[in-house]
mmCIF file of C-alpha atoms in Angstrom:
data_model
loop_
_atom_site.group_PDB
_atom_site.id
_atom_site.type_symbol
_atom_site.label_atom_id
_atom_site.label_comp_id
_atom_site.label_asym_id
_atom_site.label_seq_id
_atom_site.Cartn_x
_atom_site.Cartn_y
_atom_site.Cartn_z
ATOM 1 C CA ARG A 1 -86.247 -7.765 60.112
ATOM 2 C CA GLY A 2 -86.409 -7.555 63.891
ATOM 3 C CA ALA A 3 -82.682 -7.774 64.604
ATOM 4 C CA GLY A 4 -80.419 -4.910 63.682
ATOM 5 C CA ALA A 5 -77.572 -5.548 61.269
ATOM 6 C CA PRO A 6 -76.449 -3.424 58.317
ATOM 7 C CA ARG A 7 -77.582 -4.558 54.887
ATOM 8 C CA ASP A 8 -76.936 -3.201 51.426
ATOM 9 C CA LYS A 9 -79.637 -2.292 48.912
ATOM 10 C CA ASN A 10 -79.904 -5.978 47.974
ATOM 11 C CA GLU A 11 -80.485 -7.053 51.600
ATOM 12 C CA LYS A 12 -77.050 -8.681 51.786
ATOM 13 C CA PRO A 13 -74.746 -8.281 54.807
ATOM 14 C CA TYR A 14 -72.522 -5.252 54.310
ATOM 15 C CA LEU A 15 -68.832 -5.532 55.136
ATOM 16 C CA LEU A 16 -67.180 -2.132 55.066
ATOM 17 C CA PRO A 17 -64.305 -1.874 52.542
ATOM 18 C CA SER A 18 -62.158 -0.074 55.138
ATOM 19 C CA VAL A 19 -62.647 -3.000 57.516
ATOM 20 C CA LYS A 20 -61.775 -5.494 54.767
ATOM 21 C CA GLU A 21 -58.604 -3.563 53.949
ATOM 22 C CA ALA A 22 -57.553 -3.404 57.614
ATOM 23 C CA GLU A 23 -58.134 -7.131 58.011
ATOM 24 C CA LYS A 24 -56.137 -7.835 54.857
ATOM 25 C CA ARG A 25 -53.189 -5.865 56.226
ATOM 26 C CA ILE A 26 -53.316 -7.697 59.548
ATOM 27 C CA VAL A 27 -53.461 -11.124 57.885
ATOM 28 C CA GLU A 28 -50.672 -10.351 55.406
ATOM 29 C CA SER A 29 -48.325 -8.346 57.634
ATOM 30 C CA GLY A 30 -49.293 -9.402 61.127
ATOM 31 C CA TRP A 31 -49.934 -7.044 64.006
ATOM 32 C CA ASN A 32 -47.150 -4.458 64.297
ATOM 33 C CA GLY A 33 -45.175 -6.610 61.881
ATOM 34 C CA VAL A 34 -45.491 -9.803 63.911
ATOM 35 C CA GLN A 35 -47.684 -12.812 63.114
ATOM 36 C CA GLN A 36 -48.885 -13.750 66.585
ATOM 37 C CA LYS A 37 -51.917 -15.073 68.396
ATOM 38 C CA GLU A 38 -50.696 -14.542 71.923
ATOM 39 C CA TYR A 39 -53.007 -13.530 74.748
ATOM 40 C CA ALA A 40 -53.820 -9.883 75.130
ATOM 41 C CA GLY A 41 -53.518 -8.454 78.622
ATOM 42 C CA ILE A 42 -56.524 -8.315 80.924
ATOM 43 C CA THR A 43 -57.525 -4.940 79.481
ATOM 44 C CA GLY A 44 -56.936 -6.004 75.881
ATOM 45 C CA ILE A 45 -55.130 -4.357 72.985
ATOM 46 C CA LYS A 46 -53.685 -1.027 74.156
ATOM 47 C CA GLU A 47 -53.790 0.587 70.704
ATOM 48 C CA PHE A 48 -57.473 -0.290 70.469
ATOM 49 C CA CYS A 49 -58.303 1.152 73.885
ATOM 50 C CA ASP A 50 -56.386 4.351 73.150
ATOM 51 C CA ALA A 51 -58.091 4.772 69.775
ATOM 52 C CA SER A 52 -61.525 3.992 71.236
ATOM 53 C CA VAL A 53 -61.448 6.652 73.945
ATOM 54 C CA LYS A 54 -60.047 9.227 71.536
ATOM 55 C CA PHE A 55 -62.867 8.358 69.126
ATOM 56 C CA ALA A 56 -65.535 8.710 71.825
ATOM 57 C CA TYR A 57 -64.319 11.545 74.056
ATOM 58 C CA GLY A 58 -62.410 13.510 71.408
ATOM 59 C CA ALA A 59 -58.652 13.903 71.037
ATOM 60 C CA ASP A 60 -58.793 17.225 72.928
ATOM 61 C CA SER A 61 -60.736 15.837 75.903
ATOM 62 C CA PRO A 62 -59.414 17.338 79.168
ATOM 63 C CA ALA A 63 -59.997 14.007 80.931
ATOM 64 C CA LEU A 64 -57.760 12.326 78.344
ATOM 65 C CA LYS A 65 -55.062 14.989 78.523
ATOM 66 C CA GLU A 66 -55.072 14.953 82.317
ATOM 67 C CA ASN A 67 -54.769 11.133 82.455
ATOM 68 C CA ARG A 68 -58.093 10.824 84.283
ATOM 69 C CA LEU A 69 -59.539 8.448 81.691
ATOM 70 C CA ILE A 70 -58.987 4.690 81.873
ATOM 71 C CA SER A 71 -60.241 1.968 79.563
ATOM 72 C CA ALA A 72 -60.456 -1.767 78.992
ATOM 73 C CA GLN A 73 -61.288 -3.770 75.900
ATOM 74 C CA VAL A 74 -64.452 -5.770 76.583
ATOM 75 C CA LEU A 75 -66.859 -8.164 74.870
ATOM 76 C CA SER A 76 -68.818 -5.577 72.898
ATOM 77 C CA GLY A 77 -71.547 -3.452 74.494
ATOM 78 C CA THR A 78 -73.114 -6.303 76.440
ATOM 79 C CA GLY A 79 -69.795 -7.219 78.053
ATOM 80 C CA GLY A 80 -69.078 -3.605 78.879
ATOM 81 C CA GLY A 81 -72.485 -3.096 80.440
ATOM 82 C CA ARG A 82 -72.291 -6.286 82.472
ATOM 83 C CA ILE A 83 -68.902 -5.320 83.912
ATOM 84 C CA ALA A 84 -70.195 -1.823 84.672
ATOM 85 C CA PHE A 85 -73.158 -3.241 86.595
ATOM 86 C CA GLU A 86 -70.876 -5.663 88.453
ATOM 87 C CA PHE A 87 -68.667 -2.711 89.385
ATOM 88 C CA TYR A 88 -71.625 -0.771 90.782
ATOM 89 C CA ALA A 89 -72.912 -3.813 92.676
ATOM 90 C CA ARG A 90 -69.493 -4.402 94.236
ATOM 91 C CA PHE A 91 -68.792 -0.840 95.326
ATOM 92 C CA LEU A 92 -72.278 0.600 95.876
ATOM 93 C CA GLY A 93 -73.871 -2.623 97.124
ATOM 94 C CA LYS A 94 -76.225 -5.323 95.936
ATOM 95 C CA GLY A 95 -79.794 -4.123 95.551
ATOM 96 C CA VAL A 96 -78.794 -0.557 94.708
ATOM 97 C CA PRO A 97 -81.268 0.873 92.154
ATOM 98 C CA VAL A 98 -80.220 1.568 88.589
ATOM 99 C CA TYR A 99 -82.549 3.804 86.600
ATOM 100 C CA MET A 100 -83.066 2.885 82.949
ATOM 101 C CA PRO A 101 -85.184 4.591 80.298
ATOM 102 C CA ASP A 102 -88.654 3.195 79.682
ATOM 103 C CA PRO A 103 -88.279 1.458 77.303
ATOM 104 C CA THR A 104 -84.688 0.339 76.883
ATOM 105 C CA TRP A 105 -82.862 -2.436 75.042
ATOM 106 C CA ALA A 106 -84.283 -5.657 76.509
ATOM 107 C CA ASN A 107 -80.873 -7.107 77.398
ATOM 108 C CA HIS A 108 -80.065 -4.196 79.710
ATOM 109 C CA LEU A 109 -82.565 -5.537 82.233
ATOM 110 C CA PRO A 110 -81.106 -9.027 82.873
ATOM 111 C CA MET A 111 -77.562 -7.626 82.671
ATOM 112 C CA ALA A 112 -78.251 -5.378 85.668
ATOM 113 C CA LYS A 113 -80.475 -7.885 87.460
ATOM 114 C CA ASP A 114 -77.891 -10.664 87.229
ATOM 115 C CA ALA A 115 -75.334 -8.303 88.765
ATOM 116 C CA GLY A 116 -77.662 -7.931 91.753
ATOM 117 C CA LEU A 117 -78.915 -4.404 91.115
ATOM 118 C CA SER A 118 -82.512 -3.248 91.589
ATOM 119 C CA LEU A 119 -84.182 -2.257 88.316
ATOM 120 C CA GLN A 120 -85.946 1.105 88.184
ATOM 121 C CA THR A 121 -87.140 3.142 85.229
ATOM 122 C CA TYR A 122 -87.453 6.785 84.320
ATOM 123 C CA ARG A 123 -89.974 8.115 81.846
ATOM 124 C CA TYR A 124 -88.529 8.455 78.367
ATOM 125 C CA TYR A 125 -90.834 7.600 75.471
ATOM 126 C CA ASP A 126 -94.165 9.385 75.001
ATOM 127 C CA LYS A 127 -96.597 6.993 73.327
ATOM 128 C CA ASN A 128 -98.905 9.862 72.375
ATOM 129 C CA THR A 129 -96.325 11.925 70.508
ATOM 130 C CA TYR A 130 -93.964 9.069 69.530
ATOM 131 C CA GLY A 131 -91.240 11.352 70.902
ATOM 132 C CA LEU A 132 -89.393 12.127 74.111
ATOM 133 C CA ASP A 133 -91.263 12.596 77.385
ATOM 134 C CA PHE A 134 -88.768 15.253 78.429
ATOM 135 C CA THR A 135 -90.856 16.631 81.278
ATOM 136 C CA GLY A 136 -91.395 13.149 82.735
ATOM 137 C CA MET A 137 -87.716 12.300 82.382
ATOM 138 C CA CYS A 138 -86.653 15.444 84.233
ATOM 139 C CA GLU A 139 -89.205 14.863 86.981
ATOM 140 C CA ASP A 140 -87.945 11.325 87.530
ATOM 141 C CA ILE A 141 -84.309 12.475 87.680
ATOM 142 C CA LYS A 142 -85.317 14.992 90.338
ATOM 143 C CA ALA A 143 -87.384 12.444 92.291
ATOM 144 C CA ALA A 144 -84.664 9.772 92.472
ATOM 145 C CA LYS A 145 -82.577 9.525 95.633
ATOM 146 C CA ASP A 146 -79.380 11.565 95.468
ATOM 147 C CA GLY A 147 -76.441 9.599 94.091
ATOM 148 C CA SER A 148 -78.532 7.111 92.114
ATOM 149 C CA ILE A 149 -77.212 5.332 89.010
ATOM 150 C CA PHE A 150 -78.724 6.591 85.759
ATOM 151 C CA MET A 151 -78.147 4.653 82.551
ATOM 152 C CA LEU A 152 -78.411 6.764 79.409
ATOM 153 C CA HIS A 153 -78.202 5.970 75.693
ATOM 154 C CA ALA A 154 -75.556 8.291 74.239
ATOM 155 C CA CYS A 155 -77.203 8.400 70.805
ATOM 156 C CA ALA A 156 -79.730 6.502 68.664
ATOM 157 C CA HIS A 157 -81.788 5.250 71.602
ATOM 158 C CA ASN A 158 -82.690 1.575 71.244
ATOM 159 C CA PRO A 159 -85.521 0.713 70.656
ATOM 160 C CA THR A 160 -87.224 4.091 70.079
ATOM 161 C CA GLY A 161 -84.753 6.037 67.932
ATOM 162 C CA VAL A 162 -85.737 9.087 70.020
ATOM 163 C CA ASP A 163 -82.872 11.235 71.311
ATOM 164 C CA PRO A 164 -82.885 14.438 73.381
ATOM 165 C CA THR A 165 -81.782 17.597 71.591
ATOM 166 C CA ILE A 166 -78.455 19.075 72.653
ATOM 167 C CA GLU A 167 -80.386 21.788 74.541
ATOM 168 C CA GLN A 168 -82.324 19.086 76.402
ATOM 169 C CA TRP A 169 -79.089 17.240 77.142
ATOM 170 C CA LYS A 170 -77.794 20.419 78.806
ATOM 171 C CA GLU A 171 -80.793 20.457 81.145
ATOM 172 C CA ILE A 172 -80.466 16.721 81.808
ATOM 173 C CA SER A 173 -76.780 17.160 82.643
ATOM 174 C CA ALA A 174 -77.520 20.005 85.065
ATOM 175 C CA LEU A 175 -80.224 17.963 86.835
ATOM 176 C CA LEU A 176 -77.976 14.909 87.123
ATOM 177 C CA LYS A 177 -75.200 17.083 88.533
ATOM 178 C CA LYS A 178 -77.503 18.787 91.026
ATOM 179 C CA LYS A 179 -78.663 15.390 92.340
ATOM 180 C CA ASN A 180 -75.108 13.983 92.331
ATOM 181 C CA HIS A 181 -76.317 11.049 90.235
ATOM 182 C CA ILE A 182 -73.881 8.491 88.782
ATOM 183 C CA VAL A 183 -73.899 8.429 84.988
ATOM 184 C CA PHE A 184 -73.468 5.296 82.898
ATOM 185 C CA LEU A 185 -73.664 5.671 79.118
ATOM 186 C CA ASP A 186 -74.236 2.994 76.497
ATOM 187 C CA MET A 187 -72.975 4.045 73.058
ATOM 188 C CA ALA A 188 -73.542 1.429 70.368
ATOM 189 C CA TYR A 189 -74.136 3.640 67.344
ATOM 190 C CA GLN A 190 -71.478 6.358 67.200
ATOM 191 C CA GLY A 191 -71.223 7.468 63.578
ATOM 192 C CA PHE A 192 -74.031 5.151 62.540
ATOM 193 C CA ALA A 193 -76.755 7.343 64.056
ATOM 194 C CA SER A 194 -76.393 10.649 62.196
ATOM 195 C CA GLY A 195 -73.477 9.794 59.926
ATOM 196 C CA ASP A 196 -71.273 12.160 61.968
ATOM 197 C CA ALA A 197 -69.299 10.441 64.739
ATOM 198 C CA ASP A 198 -68.479 13.710 66.502
ATOM 199 C CA LYS A 199 -72.118 14.823 66.505
ATOM 200 C CA ASP A 200 -73.171 11.429 67.895
ATOM 201 C CA ALA A 201 -70.681 11.822 70.758
ATOM 202 C CA ALA A 202 -71.815 15.354 71.636
ATOM 203 C CA ALA A 203 -73.892 14.324 74.680
ATOM 204 C CA LEU A 204 -71.052 12.246 76.153
ATOM 205 C CA ARG A 205 -68.514 15.009 75.659
ATOM 206 C CA MET A 206 -70.824 17.603 77.173
ATOM 207 C CA LEU A 207 -71.471 15.444 80.254
ATOM 208 C CA VAL A 208 -67.716 15.034 80.802
ATOM 209 C CA ALA A 209 -67.149 18.775 80.275
ATOM 210 C CA ASP A 210 -69.851 19.438 82.874
ATOM 211 C CA GLY A 211 -67.861 17.466 85.427
ATOM 212 C CA HIS A 212 -69.594 14.087 85.421
ATOM 213 C CA ASP A 213 -67.221 11.180 86.119
ATOM 214 C CA VAL A 214 -68.998 8.927 83.651
ATOM 215 C CA MET A 215 -68.643 5.275 82.790
ATOM 216 C CA LEU A 216 -69.053 4.466 79.084
ATOM 217 C CA ALA A 217 -69.658 1.195 77.243
ATOM 218 C CA GLN A 218 -68.801 1.368 73.530
ATOM 219 C CA SER A 219 -69.690 -1.228 70.917
ATOM 220 C CA PHE A 220 -68.113 -1.474 67.472
ATOM 221 C CA ALA A 221 -70.608 -4.066 66.203
ATOM 222 C CA LYS A 222 -72.893 -1.727 64.275
ATOM 223 C CA ASN A 223 -70.666 1.122 63.141
ATOM 224 C CA PHE A 224 -67.872 -1.209 61.982
ATOM 225 C CA GLY A 225 -70.075 -4.182 61.046
ATOM 226 C CA LEU A 226 -68.053 -6.408 63.389
ATOM 227 C CA TYR A 227 -70.942 -8.184 65.104
ATOM 228 C CA GLY A 228 -69.332 -11.593 65.547
ATOM 229 C CA GLU A 229 -65.964 -10.205 66.650
ATOM 230 C CA ARG A 230 -67.395 -8.862 69.961
ATOM 231 C CA VAL A 231 -65.408 -5.634 69.984
ATOM 232 C CA GLY A 232 -66.108 -3.146 72.757
ATOM 233 C CA CYS A 233 -64.483 -0.746 75.165
ATOM 234 C CA LEU A 234 -65.421 0.165 78.734
ATOM 235 C CA SER A 235 -64.007 3.444 80.008
ATOM 236 C CA MET A 236 -64.242 5.478 83.212
ATOM 237 C CA VAL A 237 -63.427 9.056 84.081
ATOM 238 C CA GLY A 238 -61.808 9.634 87.470
ATOM 239 C CA SER A 239 -61.593 12.868 89.426
ATOM 240 C CA THR A 240 -57.797 12.553 89.584
ATOM 241 C CA THR A 241 -55.055 10.540 87.880
ATOM 242 C CA GLU A 242 -54.591 8.521 91.069
ATOM 243 C CA GLU A 243 -58.290 7.687 91.322
ATOM 244 C CA ALA A 244 -58.359 6.683 87.645
ATOM 245 C CA GLN A 245 -55.570 4.176 88.236
ATOM 246 C CA ARG A 246 -57.433 2.706 91.197
ATOM 247 C CA LEU A 247 -60.513 2.346 89.001
ATOM 248 C CA LEU A 248 -58.445 0.535 86.367
ATOM 249 C CA SER A 249 -57.087 -1.838 88.998
ATOM 250 C CA GLN A 250 -60.617 -2.698 90.133
ATOM 251 C CA LEU A 251 -61.753 -3.283 86.541
ATOM 252 C CA LYS A 252 -58.914 -5.774 86.105
ATOM 253 C CA ILE A 253 -59.971 -7.571 89.285
ATOM 254 C CA LEU A 254 -63.505 -7.899 87.901
ATOM 255 C CA ILE A 255 -62.451 -9.004 84.424
ATOM 256 C CA ARG A 256 -59.800 -11.577 85.321
ATOM 257 C CA PRO A 257 -62.121 -14.251 86.843
ATOM 258 C CA MET A 258 -64.917 -13.474 84.375
ATOM 259 C CA TYR A 259 -63.208 -14.091 81.003
ATOM 260 C CA SER A 260 -59.532 -13.416 81.700
ATOM 261 C CA ASN A 261 -58.817 -11.386 78.566
ATOM 262 C CA PRO A 262 -60.640 -10.392 75.362
ATOM 263 C CA PRO A 263 -60.313 -11.659 71.765
ATOM 264 C CA ILE A 264 -57.778 -9.789 69.691
ATOM 265 C CA HIS A 265 -58.706 -9.896 65.989
ATOM 266 C CA GLY A 266 -61.620 -7.462 65.860
ATOM 267 C CA ALA A 267 -59.894 -4.996 68.173
ATOM 268 C CA ARG A 268 -56.866 -4.961 65.900
ATOM 269 C CA ILE A 269 -59.119 -4.200 62.930
ATOM 270 C CA VAL A 270 -60.745 -1.234 64.683
ATOM 271 C CA ALA A 271 -57.379 0.089 65.897
ATOM 272 C CA THR A 272 -55.939 -0.186 62.386
ATOM 273 C CA VAL A 273 -58.842 1.742 60.856
ATOM 274 C CA LEU A 274 -58.952 4.476 63.504
ATOM 275 C CA ASP A 275 -55.172 4.986 63.620
ATOM 276 C CA ASP A 276 -54.545 5.061 59.866
ATOM 277 C CA PRO A 277 -55.386 8.524 58.396
ATOM 278 C CA VAL A 278 -56.439 7.108 55.024
ATOM 279 C CA LEU A 279 -58.536 4.238 56.381
ATOM 280 C CA ASN A 280 -59.993 6.523 59.043
ATOM 281 C CA LYS A 281 -61.239 8.976 56.426
ATOM 282 C CA GLN A 282 -62.552 6.107 54.308
ATOM 283 C CA TRP A 283 -64.445 4.632 57.285
ATOM 284 C CA TYR A 284 -66.095 7.974 58.074
ATOM 285 C CA ALA A 285 -67.387 8.148 54.503
ATOM 286 C CA GLU A 286 -68.616 4.543 54.550
ATOM 287 C CA CYS A 287 -70.333 4.944 57.907
ATOM 288 C CA LYS A 288 -72.047 8.096 56.690
ATOM 289 C CA GLY A 289 -73.174 6.136 53.636
ATOM 290 C CA MET A 290 -74.812 3.503 55.879
ATOM 291 C CA ALA A 291 -76.509 6.190 57.974
ATOM 292 C CA ASP A 292 -77.682 8.082 54.893
ATOM 293 C CA ARG A 293 -79.194 4.930 53.391
ATOM 294 C CA ILE A 294 -81.271 4.398 56.528
ATOM 295 C CA ILE A 295 -82.372 8.038 56.507
ATOM 296 C CA GLU A 296 -83.436 7.614 52.864
ATOM 297 C CA MET A 297 -85.434 4.502 53.759
ATOM 298 C CA ARG A 298 -87.201 6.383 56.553
ATOM 299 C CA THR A 299 -88.341 8.998 54.043
ATOM 300 C CA ALA A 300 -89.333 6.320 51.528
ATOM 301 C CA LEU A 301 -91.406 4.468 54.148
ATOM 302 C CA LYS A 302 -93.226 7.609 55.246
ATOM 303 C CA ASP A 303 -93.886 8.582 51.611
ATOM 304 C CA GLY A 304 -95.039 5.043 50.857
ATOM 305 C CA LEU A 305 -97.561 5.100 53.696
ATOM 306 C CA ALA A 306 -98.959 8.400 52.403
ATOM 307 C CA LYS A 307 -99.162 6.966 48.897
ATOM 308 C CA GLU A 308 -101.108 3.986 50.256
ATOM 309 C CA GLY A 309 -103.664 6.441 51.626
ATOM 310 C CA SER A 310 -102.745 6.352 55.313
ATOM 311 C CA THR A 311 -104.164 9.331 57.193
ATOM 312 C CA ARG A 312 -102.140 8.630 60.337
ATOM 313 C CA ASN A 313 -99.296 10.932 61.309
ATOM 314 C CA TRP A 314 -96.074 9.075 60.490
ATOM 315 C CA ASP A 315 -93.700 11.998 61.097
ATOM 316 C CA HIS A 316 -91.964 9.990 63.820
ATOM 317 C CA VAL A 317 -90.632 7.598 61.186
ATOM 318 C CA VAL A 318 -88.346 10.347 59.874
ATOM 319 C CA ASP A 319 -87.904 12.217 63.169
ATOM 320 C CA GLN A 320 -86.352 9.215 64.911
ATOM 321 C CA ILE A 321 -82.696 8.355 64.371
ATOM 322 C CA GLY A 322 -80.492 5.297 64.051
ATOM 323 C CA MET A 323 -81.040 1.705 63.069
ATOM 324 C CA PHE A 324 -84.516 1.292 64.527
ATOM 325 C CA CYS A 325 -87.937 2.829 64.061
ATOM 326 C CA PHE A 326 -90.387 2.596 66.952
ATOM 327 C CA SER A 327 -93.437 2.447 64.725
ATOM 328 C CA GLY A 328 -96.182 2.820 67.308
ATOM 329 C CA MET A 329 -97.888 -0.352 66.077
ATOM 330 C CA THR A 330 -99.550 -2.586 68.666
ATOM 331 C CA PRO A 331 -98.592 -6.219 69.351
ATOM 332 C CA GLU A 332 -101.820 -7.238 67.606
ATOM 333 C CA GLN A 333 -100.884 -5.286 64.493
ATOM 334 C CA VAL A 334 -97.367 -6.744 64.566
ATOM 335 C CA GLU A 335 -98.849 -10.241 64.774
ATOM 336 C CA LYS A 336 -101.071 -9.495 61.790
ATOM 337 C CA LEU A 337 -98.047 -8.339 59.788
ATOM 338 C CA LYS A 338 -96.382 -11.658 60.555
ATOM 339 C CA THR A 339 -99.292 -13.977 59.840
ATOM 340 C CA GLU A 340 -100.772 -12.185 56.818
ATOM 341 C CA TYR A 341 -97.770 -10.489 55.207
ATOM 342 C CA HIS A 342 -94.758 -12.471 56.483
ATOM 343 C CA ILE A 343 -93.148 -9.320 57.844
ATOM 344 C CA TYR A 344 -91.270 -9.792 61.106
ATOM 345 C CA MET A 345 -90.379 -7.349 63.850
ATOM 346 C CA THR A 346 -90.299 -7.294 67.641
ATOM 347 C CA LYS A 347 -93.691 -7.258 69.372
ATOM 348 C CA ASN A 348 -93.249 -3.686 70.546
ATOM 349 C CA GLY A 349 -93.380 -2.504 66.926
ATOM 350 C CA ARG A 350 -89.655 -1.870 66.522
ATOM 351 C CA ILE A 351 -88.637 -2.013 62.870
ATOM 352 C CA SER A 352 -85.026 -2.621 61.869
ATOM 353 C CA MET A 353 -84.542 0.068 59.233
ATOM 354 C CA ALA A 354 -81.374 -1.711 58.077
ATOM 355 C CA GLY A 355 -83.569 -4.433 56.571
ATOM 356 C CA ILE A 356 -85.593 -2.010 54.427
ATOM 357 C CA THR A 357 -84.559 -1.490 50.813
ATOM 358 C CA THR A 358 -85.934 0.187 47.710
ATOM 359 C CA LYS A 359 -87.171 -3.265 46.682
ATOM 360 C CA ASN A 360 -89.279 -3.995 49.755
ATOM 361 C CA VAL A 361 -90.229 -0.593 51.191
ATOM 362 C CA GLY A 362 -93.370 -0.405 49.043
ATOM 363 C CA TYR A 363 -94.601 -3.789 50.252
ATOM 364 C CA LEU A 364 -93.858 -2.821 53.859
ATOM 365 C CA ALA A 365 -95.778 0.440 53.513
ATOM 366 C CA HIS A 366 -98.737 -1.407 51.959
ATOM 367 C CA ALA A 367 -98.815 -3.943 54.775
ATOM 368 C CA MET A 368 -98.398 -1.381 57.550
ATOM 369 C CA HIS A 369 -101.272 0.670 56.141
ATOM 370 C CA ALA A 370 -103.426 -2.423 55.873
ATOM 371 C CA VAL A 371 -103.019 -3.342 59.555
ATOM 372 C CA THR A 372 -103.227 0.205 60.956
ATOM 373 C CA LYS A 373 -106.081 1.769 58.972
#
C-alpha cells in the first residue's frame, strides 16, 4: 500500500473502539446534551481546541498557563499548513523562502507554493546511511538568512521515518534560536509514532521551552483514524498574551473567506475522547497497540529479508519510526515490484507499514529481495 491508513491484522480499516464509543455518545446524547448541527465559530469547537493544545504542548506548558497560546480548528494537517503558509505570505511577504526537509511530504510543496512562498530545502535524509544527515541539516540552518521560515516534522518524518534524537533536537533548537529563524511544525502522528504521545511531542515542547514562538499544525487523521472527518488544529505561541490575541484575530481574518468555519462532528469525537478520563486512557492503549503492530511488522520484514537470503543491510527498516518505511529501493525496483509482484508503493520507495500484516509480510520480503539482489 502506498497511502497511509491504519489496518488491522486482516488488512481491514481499523476504527478505534474509543472513537466508536465517543461517537455513540454524541449521536445518542447530543453535544453537551443538545442535539444540534449549528455552525461552529470561525475557530471551531472550543473544547476541541483546548484539548488539542493540551494534548500537544502538555497541560503544564508555560505558554498555555500564561495565555500566550492560541488555536483554531482547521481542516486536518493540510488545512492547518495551508493557513500557516498564507499567514507567512501575508505578514512576511510573497516570495519569502520557506525551508523544508529534503525530502518532505509531497503536498507540503504545492501548499507553500500556492500561498506565494519560495520553496527551499535543507538537507535531511542521507541516502548512504538511510538515516539523518544531521551535519548537513545543521549547516543549512546556519547558512540560511536570519529570520527564515523552517518547517519541521515534529515526529515520524514523512516519508523517511527518520527523526532526530532528543540530543540532536537540542542542537537544532539552539541553532534555530541563534539565527532567529521562524519555526513551523507539522505533527500528524502524535501517539502513533512511538506509541507514547508525550514522547512524540518532546521536540515541540522543548522548542517552546527554549523560547521559540512556534506555529503548529496538528492532524487527528492517523492517531484517531478519523481520515474523512478532516480534524486538525492550528496553534501559535505569542510572546505576550496581547500578541497572542492579535495572532488569533489575524487567523480568523484568514479563515473566514477561505472556508468560513470547520466541520463539527470529528472535532467533537476527539474532544470527547481527550476530555473523558476513561476514554482517554482507552485511546492511549489503543494507539499504542497500533504503533506496536507497526513496530512488529518492521521486525518481521527485516527478519523476512534475512530469511530470503538478502545480504543488504536492512537495519533502517527497524530504525525508522511511524507509519512509513523509506526502503531505499530505486524507482526501477519499485516498478518491478508493481509489474511482477503486484506490490504498490510510491516511486521513492516509501512503504506504508500499516498495510503489512503477518499474512503478507513474507511475500513482501520475497519480492523485495528478488528486485534488490
